[in-house]
Amino acid sequence: MNSRRTRIYEGKAKIIYEGPEPNTVIVHFKDDATAFNAEKKAVIEGKGVLNQRISEFLFTKLNDIGLPTHFLRSLNMREQLVREVEIIPLEVVVRNVAAGSLAKRLGLEEGTALPRSIIECYYKNDKLGDPMVNEEHITAFGWATPMELDDIMHMSIRINDFLTGLFLGIGIKLVDFKLEFGRFVENDMMRIVLADEISPDCCRLWDMRNNNAKMDKDIFRRDLGNLVDAYHEVAKRLGIIQPNEQPERSKPKLVKTDL
Ligand code: UDP
């Protein structure tokens, strides 16, 4: 890593550095895994590289279908150059099948197909544990304008349609996923683009060829086995990784568990 780079921000799973060109930043994908609002932590070697490569692949596909994203290009296996944006403080969750917090909140059995896709918004605030908010909160507190929120909803539906089909084609059920959006000014116009990442860290992916086995971060959250093997399989089915390429074999190192 180049030590002369200026670090702008370090989050739970990524580090942001100043970019080499104006209005760009470098995103570095770490091997750190956190769950339950960072109460459970571990370092899982190889996770950052797999997430970077999967996210690069999916963002490139989305750019190709005219869905604007912050992604510009990958710099190496772990880092990508992205457009600098102001992150909208919302986690936008799209759901197709009941799981996780929705199943718990509404007493639904995990795996129940939803009558239609449902979009939820959470206010990005670790101290508050990312509370769920609605359109009223978002516009009243000025986190996004009604027009921006409209763009975010339309883009989320399009992304869901595209990704659901893409994963279905490789025997993977896209149960739910989390998106983040950013804004930037272009020709005096404010534009919204997809930001952050799309990887098995922020999706629920179930293996339709193997009894709906989990291929996502629930493996870490619920101690279900080897996370890198599962992420590697996702990358392999997407065609990012060659069938004979081997995943890194190191075991997760538990740093802290306060559960
Ligand atoms: N998610 C995420 N980051 C978060 C919360 C949720 O990426 O801080 C993703 C999660 O991986 C899942 C979807 O959003 O794919 C829905 O998560 P849910 O609300 O069920 O919460 P969880 O059960 O993960 O706490």
PDB file of C-alpha atoms and ligand atoms in Angstrom:
ATOM      1  CA  MET A   1       0.000   0.000   0.000  1.00  0.00           C
ATOM      2  CA  ASN A   2       1.274   3.495  -0.784  1.00  0.00           C
ATOM      3  CA  SER A   3       1.870   5.182   2.594  1.00  0.00           C
ATOM      4  CA  ARG A   4       1.913   8.702   1.096  1.00  0.00           C
ATOM      5  CA  ARG A   5      -1.780   8.499   0.351  1.00  0.00           C
ATOM      6  CA  THR A   6      -4.118  10.613   2.454  1.00  0.00           C
ATOM      7  CA  ARG A   7      -6.682   8.600   4.347  1.00  0.00           C
ATOM      8  CA  ILE A   8     -10.033  10.385   4.372  1.00  0.00           C
ATOM      9  CA  TYR A   9     -12.084   7.909   6.375  1.00  0.00           C
ATOM     10  CA  GLU A  10     -11.942   4.409   7.800  1.00  0.00           C
ATOM     11  CA  GLY A  11     -15.169   2.457   8.225  1.00  0.00           C
ATOM     12  CA  LYS A  12     -15.934  -1.055   9.417  1.00  0.00           C
ATOM     13  CA  ALA A  13     -15.111  -2.813   6.149  1.00  0.00           C
ATOM     14  CA  LYS A  14     -13.505  -0.142   3.963  1.00  0.00           C
ATOM     15  CA  ILE A  15     -10.904   2.636   3.970  1.00  0.00           C
ATOM     16  CA  ILE A  16     -11.328   5.711   1.771  1.00  0.00           C
ATOM     17  CA  TYR A  17      -8.211   7.469   0.438  1.00  0.00           C
ATOM     18  CA  GLU A  18      -7.853  10.656  -1.581  1.00  0.00           C
ATOM     19  CA  GLY A  19      -7.973   9.850  -5.299  1.00  0.00           C
ATOM     20  CA  PRO A  20      -5.291  10.598  -7.912  1.00  0.00           C
ATOM     21  CA  GLU A  21      -7.657  12.783  -9.949  1.00  0.00           C
ATOM     22  CA  PRO A  22      -9.989  15.606  -8.851  1.00  0.00           C
ATOM     23  CA  ASN A  23     -13.403  14.462  -7.602  1.00  0.00           C
ATOM     24  CA  THR A  24     -12.278  10.862  -7.140  1.00  0.00           C
ATOM     25  CA  VAL A  25     -11.506   8.705  -4.106  1.00  0.00           C
ATOM     26  CA  ILE A  26      -9.952   5.261  -3.679  1.00  0.00           C
ATOM     27  CA  VAL A  27     -11.974   2.600  -1.861  1.00  0.00           C
ATOM     28  CA  HIS A  28      -9.902  -0.097  -0.118  1.00  0.00           C
ATOM     29  CA  PHE A  29     -11.813  -3.273   0.812  1.00  0.00           C
ATOM     30  CA  LYS A  30     -10.599  -4.638   4.164  1.00  0.00           C
ATOM     31  CA  ASP A  31     -10.806  -8.236   5.406  1.00  0.00           C
ATOM     32  CA  ASP A  32     -12.618  -7.086   8.570  1.00  0.00           C
ATOM     33  CA  ALA A  33     -16.072  -8.473   9.231  1.00  0.00           C
ATOM     34  CA  THR A  34     -18.526  -6.976  11.710  1.00  0.00           C
ATOM     35  CA  ALA A  35     -22.075  -7.844  12.673  1.00  0.00           C
ATOM     36  CA  PHE A  36     -24.707  -6.799  15.198  1.00  0.00           C
ATOM     37  CA  ASN A  37     -23.653  -3.143  15.043  1.00  0.00           C
ATOM     38  CA  ALA A  38     -19.953  -4.114  15.379  1.00  0.00           C
ATOM     39  CA  GLU A  39     -20.448  -6.163  18.575  1.00  0.00           C
ATOM     40  CA  LYS A  40     -19.080  -9.212  16.732  1.00  0.00           C
ATOM     41  CA  LYS A  41     -15.806  -8.727  14.884  1.00  0.00           C
ATOM     42  CA  ALA A  42     -13.306 -10.872  12.991  1.00  0.00           C
ATOM     43  CA  VAL A  43     -10.677 -10.660  10.286  1.00  0.00           C
ATOM     44  CA  ILE A  44     -11.411 -13.061   7.438  1.00  0.00           C
ATOM     45  CA  GLU A  45      -8.493 -13.241   5.013  1.00  0.00           C
ATOM     46  CA  GLY A  46      -9.548 -13.030   1.396  1.00  0.00           C
ATOM     47  CA  LYS A  47     -12.974 -11.467   2.048  1.00  0.00           C
ATOM     48  CA  GLY A  48     -11.962  -7.955   0.935  1.00  0.00           C
ATOM     49  CA  VAL A  49     -10.593  -9.147  -2.396  1.00  0.00           C
ATOM     50  CA  LEU A  50     -13.696 -11.225  -3.142  1.00  0.00           C
ATOM     51  CA  ASN A  51     -16.031  -8.353  -2.228  1.00  0.00           C
ATOM     52  CA  GLN A  52     -14.046  -5.920  -4.377  1.00  0.00           C
ATOM     53  CA  ARG A  53     -14.139  -8.254  -7.367  1.00  0.00           C
ATOM     54  CA  ILE A  54     -17.838  -9.094  -7.006  1.00  0.00           C
ATOM     55  CA  SER A  55     -18.775  -5.443  -6.496  1.00  0.00           C
ATOM     56  CA  GLU A  56     -16.640  -4.374  -9.483  1.00  0.00           C
ATOM     57  CA  PHE A  57     -18.419  -6.959 -11.640  1.00  0.00           C
ATOM     58  CA  LEU A  58     -21.936  -5.954 -10.557  1.00  0.00           C
ATOM     59  CA  PHE A  59     -21.317  -2.180 -10.729  1.00  0.00           C
ATOM     60  CA  THR A  60     -19.818  -2.574 -14.218  1.00  0.00           C
ATOM     61  CA  LYS A  61     -22.925  -4.484 -15.340  1.00  0.00           C
ATOM     62  CA  LEU A  62     -25.172  -1.799 -13.831  1.00  0.00           C
ATOM     63  CA  ASN A  63     -23.165   0.973 -15.544  1.00  0.00           C
ATOM     64  CA  ASP A  64     -23.570  -1.013 -18.797  1.00  0.00           C
ATOM     65  CA  ILE A  65     -27.376  -0.983 -18.547  1.00  0.00           C
ATOM     66  CA  GLY A  66     -27.349   2.775 -17.931  1.00  0.00           C
ATOM     67  CA  LEU A  67     -27.801   2.661 -14.193  1.00  0.00           C
ATOM     68  CA  PRO A  68     -25.404   5.351 -12.928  1.00  0.00           C
ATOM     69  CA  THR A  69     -22.917   4.303 -10.214  1.00  0.00           C
ATOM     70  CA  HIS A  70     -19.903   5.886  -8.544  1.00  0.00           C
ATOM     71  CA  PHE A  71     -17.607   3.131  -9.888  1.00  0.00           C
ATOM     72  CA  LEU A  72     -14.866   4.228 -12.315  1.00  0.00           C
ATOM     73  CA  ARG A  73     -12.344   1.355 -12.390  1.00  0.00           C
ATOM     74  CA  SER A  74     -10.539  -1.186 -10.240  1.00  0.00           C
ATOM     75  CA  LEU A  75      -6.951  -0.295  -9.358  1.00  0.00           C
ATOM     76  CA  ASN A  76      -5.936  -3.702  -8.020  1.00  0.00           C
ATOM     77  CA  MET A  77      -7.611  -6.753  -6.440  1.00  0.00           C
ATOM     78  CA  ARG A  78      -8.542  -4.843  -3.290  1.00  0.00           C
ATOM     79  CA  GLU A  79      -9.026  -1.243  -4.398  1.00  0.00           C
ATOM     80  CA  GLN A  80     -11.180   0.718  -6.761  1.00  0.00           C
ATOM     81  CA  LEU A  81     -11.288   4.286  -8.026  1.00  0.00           C
ATOM     82  CA  VAL A  82     -14.713   5.844  -7.598  1.00  0.00           C
ATOM     83  CA  ARG A  83     -16.308   9.221  -8.116  1.00  0.00           C
ATOM     84  CA  GLU A  84     -16.343  11.306  -4.951  1.00  0.00           C
ATOM     85  CA  VAL A  85     -19.953  11.738  -3.833  1.00  0.00           C
ATOM     86  CA  GLU A  86     -21.807  13.025  -0.820  1.00  0.00           C
ATOM     87  CA  ILE A  87     -23.307   9.902   0.733  1.00  0.00           C
ATOM     88  CA  ILE A  88     -27.029  10.148   1.418  1.00  0.00           C
ATOM     89  CA  PRO A  89     -27.398   8.940   5.037  1.00  0.00           C
ATOM     90  CA  LEU A  90     -29.798   6.110   4.191  1.00  0.00           C
ATOM     91  CA  GLU A  91     -29.476   2.346   3.936  1.00  0.00           C
ATOM     92  CA  VAL A  92     -31.974   1.289   1.314  1.00  0.00           C
ATOM     93  CA  VAL A  93     -32.966  -2.360   1.770  1.00  0.00           C
ATOM     94  CA  VAL A  94     -34.758  -4.200  -1.035  1.00  0.00           C
ATOM     95  CA  ARG A  95     -36.465  -7.469  -0.097  1.00  0.00           C
ATOM     96  CA  ASN A  96     -37.913 -10.290  -2.191  1.00  0.00           C
ATOM     97  CA  VAL A  97     -38.150 -13.007   0.461  1.00  0.00           C
ATOM     98  CA  ALA A  98     -38.719 -12.682   4.220  1.00  0.00           C
ATOM     99  CA  ALA A  99     -35.482 -12.993   6.222  1.00  0.00           C
ATOM    100  CA  GLY A 100     -33.466 -11.292   8.955  1.00  0.00           C
ATOM    101  CA  SER A 101     -35.009  -8.294  10.678  1.00  0.00           C
ATOM    102  CA  LEU A 102     -38.196  -8.349   8.560  1.00  0.00           C
ATOM    103  CA  ALA A 103     -38.955 -11.981   9.444  1.00  0.00           C
ATOM    104  CA  LYS A 104     -38.384 -11.155  13.124  1.00  0.00           C
ATOM    105  CA  ARG A 105     -40.369  -7.888  13.144  1.00  0.00           C
ATOM    106  CA  LEU A 106     -43.447  -9.303  11.402  1.00  0.00           C
ATOM    107  CA  GLY A 107     -43.250 -12.876  12.696  1.00  0.00           C
ATOM    108  CA  LEU A 108     -42.761 -14.346   9.221  1.00  0.00           C
ATOM    109  CA  GLU A 109     -40.990 -17.603   8.602  1.00  0.00           C
ATOM    110  CA  GLU A 110     -37.612 -17.058   6.915  1.00  0.00           C
ATOM    111  CA  GLY A 111     -37.938 -18.010   3.277  1.00  0.00           C
ATOM    112  CA  THR A 112     -41.562 -16.854   2.813  1.00  0.00           C
ATOM    113  CA  ALA A 113     -41.828 -15.213  -0.610  1.00  0.00           C
ATOM    114  CA  LEU A 114     -43.128 -11.647  -0.280  1.00  0.00           C
ATOM    115  CA  PRO A 115     -46.294 -10.694  -2.234  1.00  0.00           C
ATOM    116  CA  ARG A 116     -44.105  -8.147  -4.041  1.00  0.00           C
ATOM    117  CA  SER A 117     -40.673  -6.600  -3.568  1.00  0.00           C
ATOM    118  CA  ILE A 118     -40.545  -4.281  -0.585  1.00  0.00           C
ATOM    119  CA  ILE A 119     -38.179  -1.327  -0.109  1.00  0.00           C
ATOM    120  CA  GLU A 120     -37.276  -0.085   3.367  1.00  0.00           C
ATOM    121  CA  CYS A 121     -35.099   2.858   4.413  1.00  0.00           C
ATOM    122  CA  TYR A 122     -32.921   3.017   7.502  1.00  0.00           C
ATOM    123  CA  TYR A 123     -31.195   6.160   8.803  1.00  0.00           C
ATOM    124  CA  LYS A 124     -27.426   5.542   8.701  1.00  0.00           C
ATOM    125  CA  ASN A 125     -26.433   6.196  12.279  1.00  0.00           C
ATOM    126  CA  ASP A 126     -24.417   3.610  14.222  1.00  0.00           C
ATOM    127  CA  LYS A 127     -25.095   5.264  17.584  1.00  0.00           C
ATOM    128  CA  LEU A 128     -28.835   4.843  17.034  1.00  0.00           C
ATOM    129  CA  GLY A 129     -28.445   1.359  15.508  1.00  0.00           C
ATOM    130  CA  ASP A 130     -29.666   2.479  12.046  1.00  0.00           C
ATOM    131  CA  PRO A 131     -33.384   3.019  12.842  1.00  0.00           C
ATOM    132  CA  MET A 132     -35.984   2.421  10.141  1.00  0.00           C
ATOM    133  CA  VAL A 133     -37.424   5.687   8.766  1.00  0.00           C
ATOM    134  CA  ASN A 134     -40.082   6.597   6.227  1.00  0.00           C
ATOM    135  CA  GLU A 135     -40.439   9.181   3.460  1.00  0.00           C
ATOM    136  CA  GLU A 136     -41.740  11.779   5.929  1.00  0.00           C
ATOM    137  CA  HIS A 137     -38.616  11.576   8.113  1.00  0.00           C
ATOM    138  CA  ILE A 138     -36.305  11.567   5.103  1.00  0.00           C
ATOM    139  CA  THR A 139     -37.751  14.667   3.488  1.00  0.00           C
ATOM    140  CA  ALA A 140     -38.594  16.547   6.727  1.00  0.00           C
ATOM    141  CA  PHE A 141     -35.035  16.199   8.036  1.00  0.00           C
ATOM    142  CA  GLY A 142     -33.611  16.978   4.591  1.00  0.00           C
ATOM    143  CA  TRP A 143     -31.625  13.742   4.191  1.00  0.00           C
ATOM    144  CA  ALA A 144     -32.947  13.622   0.620  1.00  0.00           C
ATOM    145  CA  THR A 145     -35.345  15.802  -1.364  1.00  0.00           C
ATOM    146  CA  PRO A 146     -38.625  14.270  -2.620  1.00  0.00           C
ATOM    147  CA  MET A 147     -37.114  14.209  -6.139  1.00  0.00           C
ATOM    148  CA  GLU A 148     -33.953  12.485  -4.956  1.00  0.00           C
ATOM    149  CA  LEU A 149     -35.991   9.938  -3.028  1.00  0.00           C
ATOM    150  CA  ASP A 150     -38.047   9.287  -6.137  1.00  0.00           C
ATOM    151  CA  ASP A 151     -34.816   8.625  -8.086  1.00  0.00           C
ATOM    152  CA  ILE A 152     -33.541   6.347  -5.310  1.00  0.00           C
ATOM    153  CA  MET A 153     -36.745   4.269  -5.302  1.00  0.00           C
ATOM    154  CA  HIS A 154     -36.812   3.901  -9.094  1.00  0.00           C
ATOM    155  CA  MET A 155     -33.135   2.982  -9.231  1.00  0.00           C
ATOM    156  CA  SER A 156     -33.566   0.456  -6.405  1.00  0.00           C
ATOM    157  CA  ILE A 157     -36.401  -1.303  -8.254  1.00  0.00           C
ATOM    158  CA  ARG A 158     -34.343  -1.415 -11.456  1.00  0.00           C
ATOM    159  CA  ILE A 159     -31.308  -2.765  -9.632  1.00  0.00           C
ATOM    160  CA  ASN A 160     -33.477  -5.425  -7.964  1.00  0.00           C
ATOM    161  CA  ASP A 161     -35.002  -6.530 -11.280  1.00  0.00           C
ATOM    162  CA  PHE A 162     -31.595  -6.743 -12.913  1.00  0.00           C
ATOM    163  CA  LEU A 163     -29.803  -8.499 -10.056  1.00  0.00           C
ATOM    164  CA  THR A 164     -32.652 -10.949  -9.361  1.00  0.00           C
ATOM    165  CA  GLY A 165     -32.445 -12.172 -12.964  1.00  0.00           C
ATOM    166  CA  LEU A 166     -28.658 -12.241 -12.993  1.00  0.00           C
ATOM    167  CA  PHE A 167     -28.462 -14.360  -9.820  1.00  0.00           C
ATOM    168  CA  LEU A 168     -31.372 -16.589 -10.839  1.00  0.00           C
ATOM    169  CA  GLY A 169     -29.398 -17.487 -13.964  1.00  0.00           C
ATOM    170  CA  ILE A 170     -26.596 -18.924 -11.807  1.00  0.00           C
ATOM    171  CA  GLY A 171     -28.843 -20.760  -9.337  1.00  0.00           C
ATOM    172  CA  ILE A 172     -28.784 -18.126  -6.595  1.00  0.00           C
ATOM    173  CA  LYS A 173     -31.856 -16.594  -4.937  1.00  0.00           C
ATOM    174  CA  LEU A 174     -31.483 -12.862  -4.199  1.00  0.00           C
ATOM    175  CA  VAL A 175     -33.391 -12.719  -0.908  1.00  0.00           C
ATOM    176  CA  ASP A 176     -32.583  -9.120   0.071  1.00  0.00           C
ATOM    177  CA  PHE A 177     -29.808  -6.541  -0.180  1.00  0.00           C
ATOM    178  CA  LYS A 178     -28.748  -3.121   1.020  1.00  0.00           C
ATOM    179  CA  LEU A 179     -27.885  -0.165  -1.208  1.00  0.00           C
ATOM    180  CA  GLU A 180     -26.383   3.258  -0.572  1.00  0.00           C
ATOM    181  CA  PHE A 181     -26.616   6.272  -2.833  1.00  0.00           C
ATOM    182  CA  GLY A 182     -24.580   9.445  -3.255  1.00  0.00           C
ATOM    183  CA  ARG A 183     -25.037  12.844  -4.870  1.00  0.00           C
ATOM    184  CA  PHE A 184     -22.672  15.042  -6.856  1.00  0.00           C
ATOM    185  CA  VAL A 185     -22.958  18.155  -9.005  1.00  0.00           C
ATOM    186  CA  GLU A 186     -22.556  17.810 -12.774  1.00  0.00           C
ATOM    187  CA  ASN A 187     -23.126  20.770 -15.129  1.00  0.00           C
ATOM    188  CA  ASP A 188     -24.919  22.634 -12.307  1.00  0.00           C
ATOM    189  CA  MET A 189     -27.259  19.661 -11.855  1.00  0.00           C
ATOM    190  CA  MET A 190     -27.422  17.500  -8.750  1.00  0.00           C
ATOM    191  CA  ARG A 191     -27.222  13.823  -9.734  1.00  0.00           C
ATOM    192  CA  ILE A 192     -27.868  10.671  -7.736  1.00  0.00           C
ATOM    193  CA  VAL A 193     -25.714   7.589  -8.297  1.00  0.00           C
ATOM    194  CA  LEU A 194     -25.449   4.176  -6.694  1.00  0.00           C
ATOM    195  CA  ALA A 195     -22.480   4.187  -4.280  1.00  0.00           C
ATOM    196  CA  ASP A 196     -20.825   1.910  -1.693  1.00  0.00           C
ATOM    197  CA  GLU A 197     -20.734  -1.752  -2.800  1.00  0.00           C
ATOM    198  CA  ILE A 198     -22.880  -4.733  -3.751  1.00  0.00           C
ATOM    199  CA  SER A 199     -21.296  -7.893  -2.401  1.00  0.00           C
ATOM    200  CA  PRO A 200     -22.277 -10.929  -0.298  1.00  0.00           C
ATOM    201  CA  ASP A 201     -21.525  -8.713   2.736  1.00  0.00           C
ATOM    202  CA  CYS A 202     -24.663  -6.689   2.079  1.00  0.00           C
ATOM    203  CA  CYS A 203     -26.908  -9.194   0.253  1.00  0.00           C
ATOM    204  CA  ARG A 204     -28.657 -12.381   1.275  1.00  0.00           C
ATOM    205  CA  LEU A 205     -27.871 -14.989  -1.364  1.00  0.00           C
ATOM    206  CA  TRP A 206     -29.315 -18.499  -1.091  1.00  0.00           C
ATOM    207  CA  ASP A 207     -28.007 -21.426  -3.104  1.00  0.00           C
ATOM    208  CA  MET A 208     -30.906 -22.848  -5.121  1.00  0.00           C
ATOM    209  CA  ARG A 209     -28.669 -25.758  -6.175  1.00  0.00           C
ATOM    210  CA  ASN A 210     -27.955 -26.699  -2.556  1.00  0.00           C
ATOM    211  CA  ASN A 211     -31.140 -26.536  -0.482  1.00  0.00           C
ATOM    212  CA  ASN A 212     -31.057 -22.742  -0.088  1.00  0.00           C
ATOM    213  CA  ALA A 213     -27.701 -22.826   1.745  1.00  0.00           C
ATOM    214  CA  LYS A 214     -26.477 -19.351   2.668  1.00  0.00           C
ATOM    215  CA  MET A 215     -23.746 -17.781   0.519  1.00  0.00           C
ATOM    216  CA  ASP A 216     -23.557 -14.434   2.342  1.00  0.00           C
ATOM    217  CA  LYS A 217     -22.596 -12.690   5.592  1.00  0.00           C
ATOM    218  CA  ASP A 218     -25.194 -14.668   7.564  1.00  0.00           C
ATOM    219  CA  ILE A 219     -22.476 -17.398   7.556  1.00  0.00           C
ATOM    220  CA  PHE A 220     -20.448 -15.068   9.793  1.00  0.00           C
ATOM    221  CA  ARG A 221     -23.395 -13.613  11.738  1.00  0.00           C
ATOM    222  CA  ARG A 222     -24.727 -17.085  12.597  1.00  0.00           C
ATOM    223  CA  ASP A 223     -21.424 -19.083  12.638  1.00  0.00           C
ATOM    224  CA  LEU A 224     -22.503 -21.342   9.776  1.00  0.00           C
ATOM    225  CA  GLY A 225     -19.137 -22.289   8.264  1.00  0.00           C
ATOM    226  CA  ASN A 226     -16.498 -20.973   5.886  1.00  0.00           C
ATOM    227  CA  LEU A 227     -17.474 -17.579   4.535  1.00  0.00           C
ATOM    228  CA  VAL A 228     -14.621 -17.276   2.014  1.00  0.00           C
ATOM    229  CA  ASP A 229     -15.576 -20.595   0.384  1.00  0.00           C
ATOM    230  CA  ALA A 230     -19.151 -19.345  -0.088  1.00  0.00           C
ATOM    231  CA  TYR A 231     -18.125 -15.918  -1.459  1.00  0.00           C
ATOM    232  CA  HIS A 232     -15.644 -17.714  -3.736  1.00  0.00           C
ATOM    233  CA  GLU A 233     -18.467 -19.892  -5.091  1.00  0.00           C
ATOM    234  CA  VAL A 234     -20.559 -16.770  -5.815  1.00  0.00           C
ATOM    235  CA  ALA A 235     -17.595 -15.242  -7.697  1.00  0.00           C
ATOM    236  CA  LYS A 236     -17.036 -18.497  -9.589  1.00  0.00           C
ATOM    237  CA  ARG A 237     -20.663 -18.755 -10.714  1.00  0.00           C
ATOM    238  CA  LEU A 238     -20.610 -15.115 -11.819  1.00  0.00           C
ATOM    239  CA  GLY A 239     -17.608 -16.050 -13.992  1.00  0.00           C
ATOM    240  CA  ILE A 240     -15.269 -13.628 -12.183  1.00  0.00           C
ATOM    241  CA  ILE A 241     -13.027 -16.412 -10.900  1.00  0.00           C
ATOM    242  CA  GLN A 242     -11.824 -19.321 -12.977  1.00  0.00           C
ATOM    243  CA  PRO A 243     -13.134 -22.772 -11.934  1.00  0.00           C
ATOM    244  CA  ASN A 244      -9.607 -23.962 -10.997  1.00  0.00           C
ATOM    245  CA  GLU A 245      -8.709 -20.857  -8.902  1.00  0.00           C
ATOM    246  CA  GLN A 246      -8.457 -21.668  -5.189  1.00  0.00           C
ATOM    247  CA  PRO A 247      -9.774 -19.445  -2.378  1.00  0.00           C
ATOM    248  CA  GLU A 248      -7.423 -18.368   0.427  1.00  0.00           C
ATOM    249  CA  ARG A 249      -7.515 -21.039   3.100  1.00  0.00           C
ATOM    250  CA  SER A 250      -6.860 -19.192   6.354  1.00  0.00           C
ATOM    251  CA  LYS A 251      -9.366 -19.578   9.155  1.00  0.00           C
ATOM    252  CA  PRO A 252     -11.271 -16.545  10.556  1.00  0.00           C
ATOM    253  CA  LYS A 253      -9.508 -14.953  13.496  1.00  0.00           C
ATOM    254  CA  LEU A 254     -11.937 -13.908  16.204  1.00  0.00           C
ATOM    255  CA  VAL A 255     -10.997 -10.494  17.526  1.00  0.00           C
ATOM    256  CA  LYS A 256     -13.849  -9.758  19.911  1.00  0.00           C
ATOM    257  CA  THR A 257     -17.296 -11.156  20.667  1.00  0.00           C
ATOM    258  CA  ASP A 258     -19.543  -9.304  23.118  1.00  0.00           C
ATOM    259  CA  LEU A 259     -22.638 -11.405  22.658  1.00  0.00           C
TER     260      LEU A 259
HETATM  261  N1  UDP B   1     -27.661  -5.034   5.582  1.00  0.00           N
HETATM  262  C1  UDP B   1     -26.412  -4.463   5.424  1.00  0.00           C
HETATM  263  N2  UDP B   1     -25.965  -3.598   6.381  1.00  0.00           N
HETATM  264  C2  UDP B   1     -26.664  -3.284   7.497  1.00  0.00           C
HETATM  265  C3  UDP B   1     -27.948  -3.879   7.651  1.00  0.00           C
HETATM  266  C4  UDP B   1     -28.414  -4.746   6.682  1.00  0.00           C
HETATM  267  O1  UDP B   1     -25.743  -4.705   4.430  1.00  0.00           O
HETATM  268  O2  UDP B   1     -26.200  -2.484   8.315  1.00  0.00           O
HETATM  269  C5  UDP B   1     -28.171  -5.963   4.563  1.00  0.00           C
HETATM  270  C6  UDP B   1     -28.169  -7.404   5.043  1.00  0.00           C
HETATM  271  O3  UDP B   1     -26.982  -8.062   4.676  1.00  0.00           O
HETATM  272  C7  UDP B   1     -29.361  -7.996   4.340  1.00  0.00           C
HETATM  273  C8  UDP B   1     -30.312  -6.816   4.151  1.00  0.00           C
HETATM  274  O4  UDP B   1     -29.515  -5.643   4.295  1.00  0.00           O
HETATM  275  O5  UDP B   1     -28.988  -8.474   3.072  1.00  0.00           O
HETATM  276  C9  UDP B   1     -31.456  -6.790   5.148  1.00  0.00           C
HETATM  277  O6  UDP B   1     -30.951  -6.870   6.453  1.00  0.00           O
HETATM  278  P1  UDP B   1     -31.928  -6.965   7.706  1.00  0.00           P
HETATM  279  O7  UDP B   1     -32.716  -5.706   7.827  1.00  0.00           O
HETATM  280  O8  UDP B   1     -32.690  -8.230   7.637  1.00  0.00           O
HETATM  281  O9  UDP B   1     -30.979  -6.909   8.947  1.00  0.00           O
HETATM  282  P2  UDP B   1     -30.083  -8.020   9.630  1.00  0.00           P
HETATM  283  O10 UDP B   1     -30.915  -9.245   9.794  1.00  0.00           O
HETATM  284  O11 UDP B   1     -28.934  -8.191   8.700  1.00  0.00           O
HETATM  285  O12 UDP B   1     -29.707  -7.363  10.924  1.00  0.00           O
END
